[in-house]
């Protein structure tokens, strides 16, 4: 009946419907929300992952032609990037994928992590809140000859971009620009696990019918039917 996508629950939400379910991008979002939302306001049930999308390094054709390995460690991919290639990410304060990518970069390259972070900050002085608006902006500013920055995003975002499904880009994005993105897969990068979290709000005693509906929805999401429908959302996809 009430489902909240992406954003964490608002502890001050007293007007309007309070969601029964939160479908977050990452369990890291849930852990953070549990640490800041008072327990007497809302209780979080244990998260159940219902999908996944690996975090990738996405580059344009001019850069991809110079990278020999589609799958390698972060340190190897960074070393192989052509000189001058900018790393661009969304705001890690508002984007789970950007936060997890940043953590993975630090873990992969201790000595050069501060240099990478400095480059990321300089390349995105006003970072987008999430991957989709960042790529929407990118699609209107692709340089000629397929060269361009390297984006820290989820694989699902790359597929959306290549199929023209990024809002404000127009369709079909890669055909118009002739600059589809190629995903490279760091072996030491995490993935977005899209947890299903049931929420119980203060002074609320959900009726049995609603509890059954929540349980049925969770069962469907993790069943064969739910997995088939998720293919249209680019989740659980293969390398592109």
PDB file of C-alpha atoms in Angstrom:
ATOM      1  CA  UNK A   1       0.000   0.000   0.000  1.00  0.00           C
ATOM      2  CA  UNK A   2       2.752   2.456   0.873  1.00  0.00           C
ATOM      3  CA  UNK A   3       6.242   1.986  -0.479  1.00  0.00           C
ATOM      4  CA  UNK A   4       9.172   4.382  -0.182  1.00  0.00           C
ATOM      5  CA  UNK A   5      11.838   4.124  -2.875  1.00  0.00           C
ATOM      6  CA  UNK A   6      15.468   5.182  -2.494  1.00  0.00           C
ATOM      7  CA  UNK A   7      15.306   7.944   0.162  1.00  0.00           C
ATOM      8  CA  UNK A   8      15.556   7.130   3.881  1.00  0.00           C
ATOM      9  CA  UNK A   9      12.444   7.543   6.068  1.00  0.00           C
ATOM     10  CA  UNK A  10      11.911  11.015   7.511  1.00  0.00           C
ATOM     11  CA  UNK A  11      11.766  10.855  11.326  1.00  0.00           C
ATOM     12  CA  UNK A  12       9.846  14.143  11.364  1.00  0.00           C
ATOM     13  CA  UNK A  13       7.191  12.938   8.958  1.00  0.00           C
ATOM     14  CA  UNK A  14       3.947  13.478  10.855  1.00  0.00           C
ATOM     15  CA  UNK A  15       1.778  14.700   7.985  1.00  0.00           C
ATOM     16  CA  UNK A  16       0.818  12.409   5.147  1.00  0.00           C
ATOM     17  CA  UNK A  17       1.327   8.670   4.726  1.00  0.00           C
ATOM     18  CA  UNK A  18       4.231   7.030   6.498  1.00  0.00           C
ATOM     19  CA  UNK A  19       5.650   4.197   4.360  1.00  0.00           C
ATOM     20  CA  UNK A  20       5.332   0.566   5.318  1.00  0.00           C
ATOM     21  CA  UNK A  21       8.301  -0.434   3.131  1.00  0.00           C
ATOM     22  CA  UNK A  22      11.614   1.127   2.185  1.00  0.00           C
ATOM     23  CA  UNK A  23      13.364  -0.131  -0.956  1.00  0.00           C
ATOM     24  CA  UNK A  24      16.820   1.382  -0.542  1.00  0.00           C
ATOM     25  CA  UNK A  25      19.814   1.331  -2.874  1.00  0.00           C
ATOM     26  CA  UNK A  26      22.142  -0.260  -0.360  1.00  0.00           C
ATOM     27  CA  UNK A  27      22.240  -1.863   3.071  1.00  0.00           C
ATOM     28  CA  UNK A  28      24.682   0.936   3.882  1.00  0.00           C
ATOM     29  CA  UNK A  29      21.745   3.366   3.597  1.00  0.00           C
ATOM     30  CA  UNK A  30      19.767   1.261   6.063  1.00  0.00           C
ATOM     31  CA  UNK A  31      22.651   1.105   8.531  1.00  0.00           C
ATOM     32  CA  UNK A  32      23.013   4.884   8.368  1.00  0.00           C
ATOM     33  CA  UNK A  33      19.278   5.489   8.820  1.00  0.00           C
ATOM     34  CA  UNK A  34      19.159   3.185  11.830  1.00  0.00           C
ATOM     35  CA  UNK A  35      21.973   5.186  13.398  1.00  0.00           C
ATOM     36  CA  UNK A  36      20.230   8.561  13.055  1.00  0.00           C
ATOM     37  CA  UNK A  37      16.493   7.826  13.335  1.00  0.00           C
ATOM     38  CA  UNK A  38      15.318   7.380  16.954  1.00  0.00           C
ATOM     39  CA  UNK A  39      14.043   3.876  17.664  1.00  0.00           C
ATOM     40  CA  UNK A  40      10.905   5.282  19.302  1.00  0.00           C
ATOM     41  CA  UNK A  41       9.998   6.937  15.985  1.00  0.00           C
ATOM     42  CA  UNK A  42      10.342   4.030  13.573  1.00  0.00           C
ATOM     43  CA  UNK A  43      11.596   0.450  13.787  1.00  0.00           C
ATOM     44  CA  UNK A  44      13.454  -1.231  10.947  1.00  0.00           C
ATOM     45  CA  UNK A  45      12.971  -4.921  10.214  1.00  0.00           C
ATOM     46  CA  UNK A  46      16.086  -6.822   9.086  1.00  0.00           C
ATOM     47  CA  UNK A  47      16.838  -5.911   5.431  1.00  0.00           C
ATOM     48  CA  UNK A  48      16.312  -8.500   2.706  1.00  0.00           C
ATOM     49  CA  UNK A  49      18.188  -7.984  -0.564  1.00  0.00           C
ATOM     50  CA  UNK A  50      15.843  -8.235  -3.561  1.00  0.00           C
ATOM     51  CA  UNK A  51      18.244  -7.318  -6.401  1.00  0.00           C
ATOM     52  CA  UNK A  52      21.807  -6.248  -7.093  1.00  0.00           C
ATOM     53  CA  UNK A  53      23.835  -4.135  -9.502  1.00  0.00           C
ATOM     54  CA  UNK A  54      27.646  -4.088  -9.478  1.00  0.00           C
ATOM     55  CA  UNK A  55      29.486  -0.788  -9.165  1.00  0.00           C
ATOM     56  CA  UNK A  56      31.525  -0.018 -12.261  1.00  0.00           C
ATOM     57  CA  UNK A  57      33.847   2.434 -13.948  1.00  0.00           C
ATOM     58  CA  UNK A  58      31.999   3.712 -17.050  1.00  0.00           C
ATOM     59  CA  UNK A  59      33.972   5.314 -19.881  1.00  0.00           C
ATOM     60  CA  UNK A  60      33.331   6.617 -23.395  1.00  0.00           C
ATOM     61  CA  UNK A  61      34.639   4.887 -26.499  1.00  0.00           C
ATOM     62  CA  UNK A  62      37.814   6.961 -26.778  1.00  0.00           C
ATOM     63  CA  UNK A  63      38.880   5.930 -23.289  1.00  0.00           C
ATOM     64  CA  UNK A  64      37.631   2.347 -23.601  1.00  0.00           C
ATOM     65  CA  UNK A  65      39.874   1.788 -26.600  1.00  0.00           C
ATOM     66  CA  UNK A  66      42.901   2.322 -24.360  1.00  0.00           C
ATOM     67  CA  UNK A  67      41.869   0.055 -21.481  1.00  0.00           C
ATOM     68  CA  UNK A  68      42.841  -3.595 -22.069  1.00  0.00           C
ATOM     69  CA  UNK A  69      41.056  -5.247 -19.127  1.00  0.00           C
ATOM     70  CA  UNK A  70      37.280  -5.204 -18.661  1.00  0.00           C
ATOM     71  CA  UNK A  71      37.690  -6.806 -15.236  1.00  0.00           C
ATOM     72  CA  UNK A  72      40.619  -5.862 -12.982  1.00  0.00           C
ATOM     73  CA  UNK A  73      41.400  -4.463  -9.543  1.00  0.00           C
ATOM     74  CA  UNK A  74      40.736  -0.800  -8.855  1.00  0.00           C
ATOM     75  CA  UNK A  75      44.450  -0.053  -8.660  1.00  0.00           C
ATOM     76  CA  UNK A  76      45.001  -1.665 -12.087  1.00  0.00           C
ATOM     77  CA  UNK A  77      42.110   0.189 -13.731  1.00  0.00           C
ATOM     78  CA  UNK A  78      43.280   3.508 -12.294  1.00  0.00           C
ATOM     79  CA  UNK A  79      46.821   2.879 -13.510  1.00  0.00           C
ATOM     80  CA  UNK A  80      45.567   2.047 -17.019  1.00  0.00           C
ATOM     81  CA  UNK A  81      43.362   5.121 -17.418  1.00  0.00           C
ATOM     82  CA  UNK A  82      44.778   7.491 -20.065  1.00  0.00           C
ATOM     83  CA  UNK A  83      46.581  10.485 -18.613  1.00  0.00           C
ATOM     84  CA  UNK A  84      44.230  13.374 -17.966  1.00  0.00           C
ATOM     85  CA  UNK A  85      41.069  11.280 -17.711  1.00  0.00           C
ATOM     86  CA  UNK A  86      38.833  12.821 -15.050  1.00  0.00           C
ATOM     87  CA  UNK A  87      37.076  10.635 -12.492  1.00  0.00           C
ATOM     88  CA  UNK A  88      33.530  11.861 -11.853  1.00  0.00           C
ATOM     89  CA  UNK A  89      31.057  10.681  -9.219  1.00  0.00           C
ATOM     90  CA  UNK A  90      27.786  11.895  -7.683  1.00  0.00           C
ATOM     91  CA  UNK A  91      27.758  13.410  -4.217  1.00  0.00           C
ATOM     92  CA  UNK A  92      28.744  10.648  -1.732  1.00  0.00           C
ATOM     93  CA  UNK A  93      26.606  12.362   0.914  1.00  0.00           C
ATOM     94  CA  UNK A  94      23.452  11.640  -1.075  1.00  0.00           C
ATOM     95  CA  UNK A  95      24.415   8.739  -3.372  1.00  0.00           C
ATOM     96  CA  UNK A  96      24.985   5.230  -2.026  1.00  0.00           C
ATOM     97  CA  UNK A  97      26.913   4.201  -5.140  1.00  0.00           C
ATOM     98  CA  UNK A  98      29.276   7.182  -4.849  1.00  0.00           C
ATOM     99  CA  UNK A  99      29.903   6.530  -1.162  1.00  0.00           C
ATOM    100  CA  UNK A 100      30.636   2.827  -1.700  1.00  0.00           C
ATOM    101  CA  UNK A 101      32.858   3.559  -4.706  1.00  0.00           C
ATOM    102  CA  UNK A 102      34.842   6.088  -2.677  1.00  0.00           C
ATOM    103  CA  UNK A 103      35.361   3.615   0.162  1.00  0.00           C
ATOM    104  CA  UNK A 104      36.490   0.956  -2.332  1.00  0.00           C
ATOM    105  CA  UNK A 105      38.965   3.370  -3.918  1.00  0.00           C
ATOM    106  CA  UNK A 106      40.512   4.145  -0.538  1.00  0.00           C
ATOM    107  CA  UNK A 107      40.774   0.469   0.316  1.00  0.00           C
ATOM    108  CA  UNK A 108      42.354  -0.346  -3.041  1.00  0.00           C
ATOM    109  CA  UNK A 109      44.941   2.404  -3.179  1.00  0.00           C
ATOM    110  CA  UNK A 110      46.076   3.571   0.244  1.00  0.00           C
ATOM    111  CA  UNK A 111      49.002   5.680  -0.954  1.00  0.00           C
ATOM    112  CA  UNK A 112      47.133   7.383  -3.790  1.00  0.00           C
ATOM    113  CA  UNK A 113      43.721   7.679  -2.175  1.00  0.00           C
ATOM    114  CA  UNK A 114      44.066  11.328  -1.230  1.00  0.00           C
ATOM    115  CA  UNK A 115      45.141  12.152  -4.789  1.00  0.00           C
ATOM    116  CA  UNK A 116      42.109  10.316  -6.156  1.00  0.00           C
ATOM    117  CA  UNK A 117      39.793  12.081  -3.711  1.00  0.00           C
ATOM    118  CA  UNK A 118      41.306  15.444  -4.609  1.00  0.00           C
ATOM    119  CA  UNK A 119      40.772  14.701  -8.297  1.00  0.00           C
ATOM    120  CA  UNK A 120      37.166  13.686  -7.679  1.00  0.00           C
ATOM    121  CA  UNK A 121      36.463  16.893  -5.777  1.00  0.00           C
ATOM    122  CA  UNK A 122      38.099  19.059  -8.448  1.00  0.00           C
ATOM    123  CA  UNK A 123      36.278  17.276 -11.280  1.00  0.00           C
ATOM    124  CA  UNK A 124      32.868  17.720  -9.658  1.00  0.00           C
ATOM    125  CA  UNK A 125      32.851  20.973  -7.719  1.00  0.00           C
ATOM    126  CA  UNK A 126      29.019  20.821  -7.576  1.00  0.00           C
ATOM    127  CA  UNK A 127      28.296  17.088  -7.762  1.00  0.00           C
ATOM    128  CA  UNK A 128      24.872  15.775  -8.703  1.00  0.00           C
ATOM    129  CA  UNK A 129      22.831  14.172  -5.949  1.00  0.00           C
ATOM    130  CA  UNK A 130      22.754  10.805  -7.721  1.00  0.00           C
ATOM    131  CA  UNK A 131      23.991   8.953 -10.805  1.00  0.00           C
ATOM    132  CA  UNK A 132      20.972   9.578 -13.025  1.00  0.00           C
ATOM    133  CA  UNK A 133      21.078  13.417 -12.936  1.00  0.00           C
ATOM    134  CA  UNK A 134      24.867  13.259 -13.310  1.00  0.00           C
ATOM    135  CA  UNK A 135      24.563  11.204 -16.492  1.00  0.00           C
ATOM    136  CA  UNK A 136      21.694  13.406 -17.705  1.00  0.00           C
ATOM    137  CA  UNK A 137      24.104  16.315 -17.523  1.00  0.00           C
ATOM    138  CA  UNK A 138      26.867  14.252 -19.142  1.00  0.00           C
ATOM    139  CA  UNK A 139      24.771  13.300 -22.154  1.00  0.00           C
ATOM    140  CA  UNK A 140      24.502  16.951 -23.202  1.00  0.00           C
ATOM    141  CA  UNK A 141      28.227  17.632 -22.847  1.00  0.00           C
ATOM    142  CA  UNK A 142      29.953  14.661 -24.451  1.00  0.00           C
ATOM    143  CA  UNK A 143      33.161  15.790 -26.207  1.00  0.00           C
ATOM    144  CA  UNK A 144      33.852  14.893 -29.807  1.00  0.00           C
ATOM    145  CA  UNK A 145      35.681  11.716 -30.843  1.00  0.00           C
ATOM    146  CA  UNK A 146      34.252   9.761 -27.924  1.00  0.00           C
ATOM    147  CA  UNK A 147      36.709  11.035 -25.320  1.00  0.00           C
ATOM    148  CA  UNK A 148      35.465  12.077 -21.933  1.00  0.00           C
ATOM    149  CA  UNK A 149      35.614  11.471 -18.189  1.00  0.00           C
ATOM    150  CA  UNK A 150      35.247   8.165 -16.345  1.00  0.00           C
ATOM    151  CA  UNK A 151      32.098   7.847 -14.267  1.00  0.00           C
ATOM    152  CA  UNK A 152      31.749   5.995 -10.951  1.00  0.00           C
ATOM    153  CA  UNK A 153      28.240   4.546 -11.172  1.00  0.00           C
ATOM    154  CA  UNK A 154      26.247   1.314 -10.960  1.00  0.00           C
ATOM    155  CA  UNK A 155      25.942  -1.002 -13.939  1.00  0.00           C
ATOM    156  CA  UNK A 156      22.173  -0.370 -14.040  1.00  0.00           C
ATOM    157  CA  UNK A 157      22.851   3.342 -14.664  1.00  0.00           C
ATOM    158  CA  UNK A 158      25.140   2.525 -17.602  1.00  0.00           C
ATOM    159  CA  UNK A 159      22.465   0.358 -19.200  1.00  0.00           C
ATOM    160  CA  UNK A 160      19.853   3.089 -18.727  1.00  0.00           C
ATOM    161  CA  UNK A 161      22.196   5.608 -20.343  1.00  0.00           C
ATOM    162  CA  UNK A 162      23.033   3.399 -23.317  1.00  0.00           C
ATOM    163  CA  UNK A 163      19.364   2.625 -23.939  1.00  0.00           C
ATOM    164  CA  UNK A 164      18.298   6.258 -23.737  1.00  0.00           C
ATOM    165  CA  UNK A 165      16.400   5.853 -20.471  1.00  0.00           C
ATOM    166  CA  UNK A 166      18.086   8.660 -18.524  1.00  0.00           C
ATOM    167  CA  UNK A 167      15.598  11.455 -17.835  1.00  0.00           C
ATOM    168  CA  UNK A 168      16.260  14.727 -19.717  1.00  0.00           C
ATOM    169  CA  UNK A 169      18.673  13.052 -22.136  1.00  0.00           C
ATOM    170  CA  UNK A 170      16.168  12.325 -24.870  1.00  0.00           C
ATOM    171  CA  UNK A 171      16.071   9.108 -26.872  1.00  0.00           C
ATOM    172  CA  UNK A 172      18.028   7.330 -28.082  1.00  0.00           C
ATOM    173  CA  UNK A 173      20.904   8.927 -26.216  1.00  0.00           C
ATOM    174  CA  UNK A 174      23.889   6.885 -27.500  1.00  0.00           C
ATOM    175  CA  UNK A 175      22.645   6.934 -31.086  1.00  0.00           C
ATOM    176  CA  UNK A 176      22.332  10.713 -31.090  1.00  0.00           C
ATOM    177  CA  UNK A 177      25.705  11.266 -29.433  1.00  0.00           C
ATOM    178  CA  UNK A 178      27.469   8.210 -30.805  1.00  0.00           C
ATOM    179  CA  UNK A 179      29.157   7.907 -27.419  1.00  0.00           C
ATOM    180  CA  UNK A 180      27.764   4.923 -25.498  1.00  0.00           C
ATOM    181  CA  UNK A 181      29.427   4.109 -22.205  1.00  0.00           C
ATOM    182  CA  UNK A 182      31.409   0.919 -21.595  1.00  0.00           C
ATOM    183  CA  UNK A 183      31.419  -0.582 -18.111  1.00  0.00           C
ATOM    184  CA  UNK A 184      34.627  -1.827 -16.487  1.00  0.00           C
ATOM    185  CA  UNK A 185      34.321  -4.054 -13.446  1.00  0.00           C
ATOM    186  CA  UNK A 186      36.666  -3.512 -10.478  1.00  0.00           C
ATOM    187  CA  UNK A 187      37.107  -6.875  -8.798  1.00  0.00           C
ATOM    188  CA  UNK A 188      37.350  -5.190  -5.396  1.00  0.00           C
ATOM    189  CA  UNK A 189      34.284  -2.953  -5.752  1.00  0.00           C
ATOM    190  CA  UNK A 190      31.037  -3.729  -3.912  1.00  0.00           C
ATOM    191  CA  UNK A 191      27.529  -3.800  -5.396  1.00  0.00           C
ATOM    192  CA  UNK A 192      24.228  -2.140  -4.647  1.00  0.00           C
ATOM    193  CA  UNK A 193      22.080  -4.791  -2.979  1.00  0.00           C
ATOM    194  CA  UNK A 194      18.679  -3.009  -2.954  1.00  0.00           C
ATOM    195  CA  UNK A 195      17.352  -4.133   0.441  1.00  0.00           C
ATOM    196  CA  UNK A 196      13.658  -4.495   1.241  1.00  0.00           C
ATOM    197  CA  UNK A 197      13.002  -3.063   4.716  1.00  0.00           C
ATOM    198  CA  UNK A 198       9.700  -3.154   6.569  1.00  0.00           C
ATOM    199  CA  UNK A 199       9.060  -0.060   8.710  1.00  0.00           C
ATOM    200  CA  UNK A 200       6.902   0.159  11.834  1.00  0.00           C
ATOM    201  CA  UNK A 201       6.120   3.696  13.001  1.00  0.00           C
ATOM    202  CA  UNK A 202       5.501   5.019  16.501  1.00  0.00           C
ATOM    203  CA  UNK A 203       2.102   4.210  17.986  1.00  0.00           C
ATOM    204  CA  UNK A 204       1.287   2.075  14.958  1.00  0.00           C
ATOM    205  CA  UNK A 205      -0.120  -1.433  15.181  1.00  0.00           C
ATOM    206  CA  UNK A 206      -0.469  -2.648  11.583  1.00  0.00           C
ATOM    207  CA  UNK A 207      -3.556  -4.718  10.979  1.00  0.00           C
ATOM    208  CA  UNK A 208      -3.074  -8.335   9.960  1.00  0.00           C
ATOM    209  CA  UNK A 209      -4.248  -7.693   6.391  1.00  0.00           C
ATOM    210  CA  UNK A 210      -1.546  -5.091   5.894  1.00  0.00           C
ATOM    211  CA  UNK A 211       1.124  -7.310   7.395  1.00  0.00           C
ATOM    212  CA  UNK A 212       0.089 -10.079   4.992  1.00  0.00           C
ATOM    213  CA  UNK A 213       0.264  -7.658   2.061  1.00  0.00           C
ATOM    214  CA  UNK A 214       3.797  -6.618   3.058  1.00  0.00           C
ATOM    215  CA  UNK A 215       4.884 -10.243   3.421  1.00  0.00           C
ATOM    216  CA  UNK A 216       3.279 -11.161   0.082  1.00  0.00           C
ATOM    217  CA  UNK A 217       5.029  -8.285  -1.685  1.00  0.00           C
ATOM    218  CA  UNK A 218       8.393  -9.311  -0.228  1.00  0.00           C
ATOM    219  CA  UNK A 219       7.791 -12.910  -1.288  1.00  0.00           C
ATOM    220  CA  UNK A 220       6.881 -11.817  -4.805  1.00  0.00           C
ATOM    221  CA  UNK A 221       9.980  -9.607  -5.103  1.00  0.00           C
ATOM    222  CA  UNK A 222      12.236 -12.534  -4.237  1.00  0.00           C
ATOM    223  CA  UNK A 223      10.328 -15.058  -6.359  1.00  0.00           C
ATOM    224  CA  UNK A 224      10.709 -16.010  -9.998  1.00  0.00           C
ATOM    225  CA  UNK A 225       7.997 -13.553 -11.068  1.00  0.00           C
ATOM    226  CA  UNK A 226       9.639 -10.659  -9.263  1.00  0.00           C
ATOM    227  CA  UNK A 227      13.044 -11.521 -10.696  1.00  0.00           C
ATOM    228  CA  UNK A 228      11.626 -11.609 -14.225  1.00  0.00           C
ATOM    229  CA  UNK A 229      10.007  -8.198 -13.813  1.00  0.00           C
ATOM    230  CA  UNK A 230      13.212  -6.719 -12.404  1.00  0.00           C
ATOM    231  CA  UNK A 231      14.971  -7.354 -15.704  1.00  0.00           C
ATOM    232  CA  UNK A 232      13.145  -4.302 -17.062  1.00  0.00           C
ATOM    233  CA  UNK A 233      14.841  -2.213 -14.349  1.00  0.00           C
ATOM    234  CA  UNK A 234      18.363  -3.308 -15.490  1.00  0.00           C
ATOM    235  CA  UNK A 235      19.055  -5.102 -12.196  1.00  0.00           C
ATOM    236  CA  UNK A 236      20.802  -8.464 -11.906  1.00  0.00           C
ATOM    237  CA  UNK A 237      22.198  -7.886 -15.392  1.00  0.00           C
ATOM    238  CA  UNK A 238      25.340  -9.246 -16.997  1.00  0.00           C
ATOM    239  CA  UNK A 239      28.472  -7.423 -18.142  1.00  0.00           C
ATOM    240  CA  UNK A 240      27.897  -4.860 -20.895  1.00  0.00           C
TER     241      UNK A 240
END
